[in-house]
Amino acid sequence: MAINLLPTDLAPQRSIAKFVGFIRRLNLIGFSLFVVVTISLLGYTLLLSSQISSSNSQKEILSASLSALQQTEQAVVLLKDRIVKANTLLPLVDTYQQAEVFQELALLAPPDSFIREVRLSTEVTELTLLFTNSSSLVNFVTALSQNENYVRIEISAFSFNPTLGYLVTFSLFI
Amino acid sequence: MAAIVKVNTKTGLSKADLKALGTSLLPFLLLVILSVFVFRVFLGRVNTQRTSLSTSRRDENILREKQELLSELNSEVVPLVEPIAFAIPHKNASLMMIAQIKQQASIRGLFVTNIQTGPAIAEGNILRYEVQFDVDGDQTQILDFVSTLSSVAPISKLESLTLTIVGGASRGEVTISVFAAPLPESLPAIAEPITEFNESDLETITRLTSLVPPPFFEITAQEPVVRENPFD
């Protein structure tokens, strides 16, 4: 039989000893968990570092490859710039349509009439015609009124000369 | 001694109890403090690295997409630069248009005189030049000639045309505006993405490339040559 030779007041109380035992087990488990989690975090950090460095080296390779494509990139940037500006400018080219529309209109002029002057501008087309007789004037006005290219037609000048005939200026609004 | 007795009386713990508690609780507290410190440091570092990795991967993807797009466009885009630069030049727009006017007029047997051009007028980021000229010839040919200017490079606008017909002879007084624009000054940052050309962009490119280029070309400098000694 073992005999406890230590004085009883040197040993902790039983409840304290039990609590201390629990804390020590908790310490052991906690420390083990701490070691495992720390190693895992360290590993994860190393993995992330390696992935970052791999991504950076990949970026460097791609940047070098892009440097070789700089001429193409310049071309793309120029095209994009020109497309934006062309979208503003190309509608202005439509002003030339007035000349085309007038070419069609000139065909409506009767054979015994003469075009004296045409003024084409962005807002209005002014056409001065000489008609040798009233019937050709009426025919032209009838044909003009049926033309759908102009939203408004005005007679801005009208004169009659017994020798020449009728000199009429039309203002045609697109 | 009186103090120890006081403690013992208050807590009911002996010196041995306190020692036992101290030896177990102290490592526990140290472990807690160490854990908090280490985890805070590691988690902070992990978060920073994850952000850095996600940024790096995003940049990598942008660069990869850019590289793929540029490689794909390489053969298509470079040949378009010249016709597009003729459509909206960065300089000499009026000279290009004068060359076009002379060529288109000579094709139709028309005579162009009194060609005048004004200085560049800045309108936002676009430069406008006014070109005026007179043209003599057949009325139909003059109108056809003026219409044709809409299909030549550089882009222009018909400001006015006054056609006077006297005794069968026609004279046109024409004013047009021609446009130029400065070149882009810098390339976007390397990690900035490039967008593909959409349907509308392709339509604009088709329209610009269909314009007839001006009838002259740049004369490149001749390489230096060794001159023969005439006395040998």
mmCIF file of C-alpha atoms in Angstrom, chain B:
data_model
loop_
_atom_site.group_PDB
_atom_site.id
_atom_site.type_symbol
_atom_site.label_atom_id
_atom_site.label_comp_id
_atom_site.label_asym_id
_atom_site.label_seq_id
_atom_site.Cartn_x
_atom_site.Cartn_y
_atom_site.Cartn_z
ATOM 1 C CA MET B 1 1.707 36.817 6.482
ATOM 2 C CA ALA B 2 -1.400 38.684 7.495
ATOM 3 C CA ALA B 3 -2.147 39.286 3.798
ATOM 4 C CA ILE B 4 -1.856 35.541 2.886
ATOM 5 C CA VAL B 5 -4.154 34.676 5.649
ATOM 6 C CA LYS B 6 -6.547 37.332 4.381
ATOM 7 C CA VAL B 7 -6.486 35.847 0.851
ATOM 8 C CA ASN B 8 -6.935 32.370 2.114
ATOM 9 C CA THR B 9 -9.844 33.515 4.208
ATOM 10 C CA LYS B 10 -11.530 35.289 1.324
ATOM 11 C CA THR B 11 -11.073 32.711 -1.517
ATOM 12 C CA GLY B 12 -10.658 29.592 0.479
ATOM 13 C CA LEU B 13 -7.662 28.596 -1.693
ATOM 14 C CA SER B 14 -4.394 27.299 -0.345
ATOM 15 C CA LYS B 15 -0.955 28.148 -1.718
ATOM 16 C CA ALA B 16 -0.881 24.760 -3.454
ATOM 17 C CA ASP B 17 -4.267 25.472 -5.087
ATOM 18 C CA LEU B 18 -3.074 28.810 -6.369
ATOM 19 C CA LYS B 19 0.151 27.279 -7.709
ATOM 20 C CA ALA B 20 -1.759 24.526 -9.483
ATOM 21 C CA LEU B 21 -4.208 27.030 -10.957
ATOM 22 C CA GLY B 22 -1.351 29.351 -11.985
ATOM 23 C CA THR B 23 0.624 26.630 -13.764
ATOM 24 C CA SER B 24 -2.425 25.585 -15.816
ATOM 25 C CA LEU B 25 -4.171 28.922 -16.417
ATOM 26 C CA LEU B 26 -1.032 30.858 -17.357
ATOM 27 C CA PRO B 27 -0.240 28.650 -20.414
ATOM 28 C CA PHE B 28 -3.943 28.777 -21.295
ATOM 29 C CA LEU B 29 -3.912 32.578 -21.274
ATOM 30 C CA LEU B 30 -0.643 32.649 -23.216
ATOM 31 C CA LEU B 31 -2.129 30.256 -25.784
ATOM 32 C CA VAL B 32 -5.212 32.445 -26.156
ATOM 33 C CA ILE B 33 -3.131 35.616 -26.566
ATOM 34 C CA LEU B 34 -0.731 33.926 -28.986
ATOM 35 C CA SER B 35 -3.615 32.463 -30.997
ATOM 36 C CA VAL B 36 -5.330 35.848 -31.279
ATOM 37 C CA PHE B 37 -2.087 37.530 -32.319
ATOM 38 C CA VAL B 38 -0.998 34.836 -34.795
ATOM 39 C CA PHE B 39 -4.436 34.405 -36.364
ATOM 40 C CA ARG B 40 -4.891 38.164 -36.732
ATOM 41 C CA VAL B 41 -1.510 38.450 -38.441
ATOM 42 C CA PHE B 42 -2.082 35.428 -40.696
ATOM 43 C CA LEU B 43 -5.683 36.272 -41.557
ATOM 44 C CA GLY B 44 -4.674 39.841 -42.418
ATOM 45 C CA ARG B 45 -1.906 38.528 -44.617
ATOM 46 C CA VAL B 46 -4.184 35.955 -46.254
ATOM 47 C CA ASN B 47 -6.776 38.626 -46.994
ATOM 48 C CA THR B 48 -4.134 40.918 -48.532
ATOM 49 C CA GLN B 49 -2.753 38.070 -50.620
ATOM 50 C CA ARG B 50 -6.210 36.980 -51.776
ATOM 51 C CA THR B 51 -7.009 40.552 -52.871
ATOM 52 C CA SER B 52 -3.648 40.779 -54.587
ATOM 53 C CA LEU B 53 -4.188 37.413 -56.297
ATOM 54 C CA SER B 54 -7.660 38.337 -57.465
ATOM 55 C CA THR B 55 -6.360 41.668 -58.889
ATOM 56 C CA SER B 56 -3.446 39.889 -60.510
ATOM 57 C CA ARG B 57 -5.720 37.234 -62.058
ATOM 58 C CA ARG B 58 -8.134 39.890 -63.293
ATOM 59 C CA ASP B 59 -5.258 41.778 -64.930
ATOM 60 C CA GLU B 60 -3.934 38.505 -66.328
ATOM 61 C CA ASN B 61 -7.347 37.720 -67.847
ATOM 62 C CA ILE B 62 -7.593 41.234 -69.311
ATOM 63 C CA LEU B 63 -4.111 40.879 -70.814
ATOM 64 C CA ARG B 64 -4.917 37.404 -72.168
ATOM 65 C CA GLU B 65 -8.186 38.598 -73.735
ATOM 66 C CA LYS B 66 -6.408 41.658 -75.126
ATOM 67 C CA GLN B 67 -3.626 39.520 -76.552
ATOM 68 C CA GLU B 68 -6.123 37.080 -78.118
ATOM 69 C CA LEU B 69 -8.204 39.934 -79.559
ATOM 70 C CA LEU B 70 -5.178 41.782 -80.935
ATOM 71 C CA SER B 71 -3.717 38.582 -82.435
ATOM 72 C CA GLU B 72 -7.095 37.917 -84.065
ATOM 73 C CA LEU B 73 -7.409 41.498 -85.363
ATOM 74 C CA ASN B 74 -3.759 41.827 -86.394
ATOM 75 C CA SER B 75 -4.217 40.935 -90.058
ATOM 76 C CA GLU B 76 -7.600 42.690 -90.377
ATOM 77 C CA VAL B 77 -6.970 46.019 -88.667
ATOM 78 C CA VAL B 78 -3.549 47.135 -89.918
ATOM 79 C CA PRO B 79 -4.585 47.365 -93.632
ATOM 80 C CA LEU B 80 -7.579 49.529 -92.607
ATOM 81 C CA VAL B 81 -5.428 52.261 -91.087
ATOM 82 C CA GLU B 82 -4.495 53.939 -94.381
ATOM 83 C CA PRO B 83 -8.008 54.244 -95.905
ATOM 84 C CA ILE B 84 -9.414 55.385 -92.548
ATOM 85 C CA ALA B 85 -6.612 57.961 -92.230
ATOM 86 C CA PHE B 86 -7.540 59.245 -95.702
ATOM 87 C CA ALA B 87 -11.226 59.499 -94.710
ATOM 88 C CA ILE B 88 -10.439 61.616 -91.629
ATOM 89 C CA PRO B 89 -6.817 62.783 -91.960
ATOM 90 C CA HIS B 90 -4.917 64.446 -89.153
ATOM 91 C CA LYS B 91 -3.564 67.162 -91.499
ATOM 92 C CA ASN B 92 -3.658 68.355 -95.126
ATOM 93 C CA ALA B 93 -7.376 67.615 -95.501
ATOM 94 C CA SER B 94 -7.852 70.546 -97.878
ATOM 95 C CA LEU B 95 -4.866 69.502 -100.045
ATOM 96 C CA MET B 96 -6.279 65.982 -100.335
ATOM 97 C CA MET B 97 -9.664 67.384 -101.326
ATOM 98 C CA ILE B 98 -8.134 69.728 -103.921
ATOM 99 C CA ALA B 99 -6.373 66.713 -105.468
ATOM 100 C CA GLN B 100 -9.690 64.860 -105.528
ATOM 101 C CA ILE B 101 -11.525 67.852 -107.068
ATOM 102 C CA LYS B 102 -8.945 68.146 -109.853
ATOM 103 C CA GLN B 103 -9.005 64.436 -110.594
ATOM 104 C CA GLN B 104 -12.798 64.073 -110.567
ATOM 105 C CA ALA B 105 -13.168 67.200 -112.735
ATOM 106 C CA SER B 106 -10.626 66.014 -115.295
ATOM 107 C CA ILE B 107 -12.411 62.634 -115.577
ATOM 108 C CA ARG B 108 -15.576 64.526 -116.637
ATOM 109 C CA GLY B 109 -13.860 67.088 -118.837
ATOM 110 C CA LEU B 110 -14.687 69.976 -116.513
ATOM 111 C CA PHE B 111 -12.492 72.996 -115.835
ATOM 112 C CA VAL B 112 -11.817 73.921 -112.236
ATOM 113 C CA THR B 113 -10.575 77.434 -111.465
ATOM 114 C CA ASN B 114 -10.257 79.835 -108.517
ATOM 115 C CA ILE B 115 -9.543 77.166 -105.925
ATOM 116 C CA GLN B 116 -9.318 78.786 -102.516
ATOM 117 C CA THR B 117 -8.926 77.279 -99.113
ATOM 118 C CA GLY B 118 -9.209 78.880 -95.697
ATOM 119 C CA PRO B 119 -7.392 78.218 -92.426
ATOM 120 C CA ALA B 120 -8.422 75.380 -90.108
ATOM 121 C CA ILE B 121 -11.405 76.205 -87.902
ATOM 122 C CA ALA B 122 -11.472 74.149 -84.704
ATOM 123 C CA GLU B 123 -14.907 72.757 -83.896
ATOM 124 C CA GLY B 124 -14.470 70.700 -80.723
ATOM 125 C CA ASN B 125 -11.883 68.029 -81.518
ATOM 126 C CA ILE B 126 -12.482 68.349 -85.265
ATOM 127 C CA LEU B 127 -10.792 70.773 -87.672
ATOM 128 C CA ARG B 128 -12.854 72.205 -90.541
ATOM 129 C CA TYR B 129 -11.372 73.682 -93.720
ATOM 130 C CA GLU B 130 -13.486 75.584 -96.238
ATOM 131 C CA VAL B 131 -12.638 74.981 -99.903
ATOM 132 C CA GLN B 132 -14.161 77.163 -102.642
ATOM 133 C CA PHE B 133 -13.788 76.733 -106.395
ATOM 134 C CA ASP B 134 -15.469 77.420 -109.698
ATOM 135 C CA VAL B 135 -16.202 74.723 -112.217
ATOM 136 C CA ASP B 136 -17.134 75.175 -115.886
ATOM 137 C CA GLY B 137 -18.694 72.626 -118.198
ATOM 138 C CA ASP B 138 -21.894 70.785 -118.910
ATOM 139 C CA GLN B 139 -24.680 71.235 -116.314
ATOM 140 C CA THR B 140 -25.310 67.499 -115.864
ATOM 141 C CA GLN B 141 -21.586 66.806 -115.581
ATOM 142 C CA ILE B 142 -21.186 69.546 -112.964
ATOM 143 C CA LEU B 143 -23.998 68.129 -110.844
ATOM 144 C CA ASP B 144 -22.633 64.612 -111.262
ATOM 145 C CA PHE B 145 -19.159 65.851 -110.322
ATOM 146 C CA VAL B 146 -20.459 67.569 -107.174
ATOM 147 C CA SER B 147 -22.409 64.439 -106.194
ATOM 148 C CA THR B 148 -19.275 62.332 -106.647
ATOM 149 C CA LEU B 149 -17.425 64.398 -104.010
ATOM 150 C CA SER B 150 -19.606 62.662 -101.398
ATOM 151 C CA SER B 151 -17.905 59.359 -102.183
ATOM 152 C CA VAL B 152 -14.282 60.507 -102.011
ATOM 153 C CA ALA B 153 -11.905 60.798 -99.069
ATOM 154 C CA PRO B 154 -11.599 62.942 -96.991
ATOM 155 C CA ILE B 155 -15.138 63.348 -95.650
ATOM 156 C CA SER B 156 -16.669 66.646 -96.769
ATOM 157 C CA LYS B 157 -19.902 68.595 -96.598
ATOM 158 C CA LEU B 158 -21.514 70.542 -99.448
ATOM 159 C CA GLU B 159 -22.040 74.044 -98.073
ATOM 160 C CA SER B 160 -23.373 75.647 -101.234
ATOM 161 C CA LEU B 161 -23.509 75.281 -105.015
ATOM 162 C CA THR B 162 -24.590 78.054 -107.324
ATOM 163 C CA LEU B 163 -25.042 76.918 -110.887
ATOM 164 C CA THR B 164 -25.457 79.630 -113.502
ATOM 165 C CA ILE B 165 -26.459 78.675 -117.025
ATOM 166 C CA VAL B 166 -25.966 81.261 -119.775
ATOM 167 C CA GLY B 167 -26.408 80.315 -123.396
ATOM 168 C CA GLY B 168 -25.927 76.608 -122.776
ATOM 169 C CA ALA B 169 -22.680 77.087 -120.846
ATOM 170 C CA SER B 170 -22.796 76.298 -117.129
ATOM 171 C CA ARG B 171 -20.635 77.608 -114.312
ATOM 172 C CA GLY B 172 -20.773 76.255 -110.790
ATOM 173 C CA GLU B 173 -19.535 78.119 -107.738
ATOM 174 C CA VAL B 174 -18.966 75.476 -105.105
ATOM 175 C CA THR B 175 -18.176 75.779 -101.385
ATOM 176 C CA ILE B 176 -17.446 72.653 -99.390
ATOM 177 C CA SER B 177 -16.146 71.925 -95.899
ATOM 178 C CA VAL B 178 -13.467 69.287 -95.401
ATOM 179 C CA PHE B 179 -12.663 67.759 -92.038
ATOM 180 C CA ALA B 180 -9.555 66.593 -90.203
ATOM 181 C CA ALA B 181 -8.928 65.492 -86.633
ATOM 182 C CA PRO B 182 -5.762 65.197 -84.544
ATOM 183 C CA LEU B 183 -4.462 61.694 -83.887
ATOM 184 C CA PRO B 184 -4.988 60.097 -80.460
ATOM 185 C CA GLU B 185 -2.043 61.139 -78.307
ATOM 186 C CA SER B 186 -1.581 58.121 -76.065
ATOM 187 C CA LEU B 187 -2.270 54.420 -75.914
ATOM 188 C CA PRO B 188 -4.502 53.148 -73.093
ATOM 189 C CA ALA B 189 -2.786 51.555 -70.075
ATOM 190 C CA ILE B 190 -1.525 48.030 -70.781
ATOM 191 C CA ALA B 191 -4.026 46.444 -68.351
ATOM 192 C CA GLU B 192 -6.938 48.425 -69.807
ATOM 193 C CA PRO B 193 -9.257 46.143 -71.777
ATOM 194 C CA ILE B 194 -9.941 46.648 -75.491
ATOM 195 C CA THR B 195 -13.495 46.179 -76.681
ATOM 196 C CA GLU B 196 -14.287 44.403 -79.922
ATOM 197 C CA PHE B 197 -15.795 46.274 -82.865
ATOM 198 C CA ASN B 198 -19.586 46.043 -82.775
ATOM 199 C CA GLU B 199 -21.949 45.883 -85.743
ATOM 200 C CA SER B 200 -22.312 49.670 -85.922
ATOM 201 C CA ASP B 201 -18.507 50.148 -85.826
ATOM 202 C CA LEU B 202 -18.095 47.676 -88.691
ATOM 203 C CA GLU B 203 -20.718 49.535 -90.736
ATOM 204 C CA THR B 204 -18.866 52.820 -90.159
ATOM 205 C CA ILE B 205 -15.541 51.185 -91.106
ATOM 206 C CA THR B 206 -17.101 49.800 -94.294
ATOM 207 C CA ARG B 207 -18.437 53.245 -95.172
ATOM 208 C CA LEU B 208 -15.104 54.931 -94.497
ATOM 209 C CA THR B 209 -13.056 52.378 -96.435
ATOM 210 C CA SER B 210 -15.423 52.639 -99.414
ATOM 211 C CA LEU B 211 -14.421 56.299 -99.935
ATOM 212 C CA VAL B 212 -12.122 56.790 -102.939
ATOM 213 C CA PRO B 213 -8.587 57.584 -101.681
ATOM 214 C CA PRO B 214 -6.840 60.753 -102.900
ATOM 215 C CA PRO B 215 -4.778 60.363 -106.088
ATOM 216 C CA PHE B 216 -1.336 60.931 -104.579
ATOM 217 C CA PHE B 217 1.022 59.081 -102.341
ATOM 218 C CA GLU B 218 3.859 60.010 -100.039
ATOM 219 C CA ILE B 219 7.308 60.042 -101.552
ATOM 220 C CA THR B 220 9.679 58.312 -99.167
ATOM 221 C CA ALA B 221 13.244 59.573 -98.741
ATOM 222 C CA GLN B 222 15.819 57.798 -100.843
ATOM 223 C CA GLU B 223 18.562 55.944 -98.996
ATOM 224 C CA PRO B 224 22.005 57.595 -99.224
ATOM 225 C CA VAL B 225 24.229 56.178 -101.944
ATOM 226 C CA VAL B 226 27.994 56.447 -102.471
ATOM 227 C CA ARG B 227 28.615 58.847 -105.366
ATOM 228 C CA GLU B 228 31.122 57.829 -107.962
ATOM 229 C CA ASN B 229 34.194 60.010 -108.308
ATOM 230 C CA PRO B 230 33.979 61.530 -111.827
ATOM 231 C CA PHE B 231 37.786 61.983 -111.981
ATOM 232 C CA ASP B 232 38.632 58.312 -111.564
#
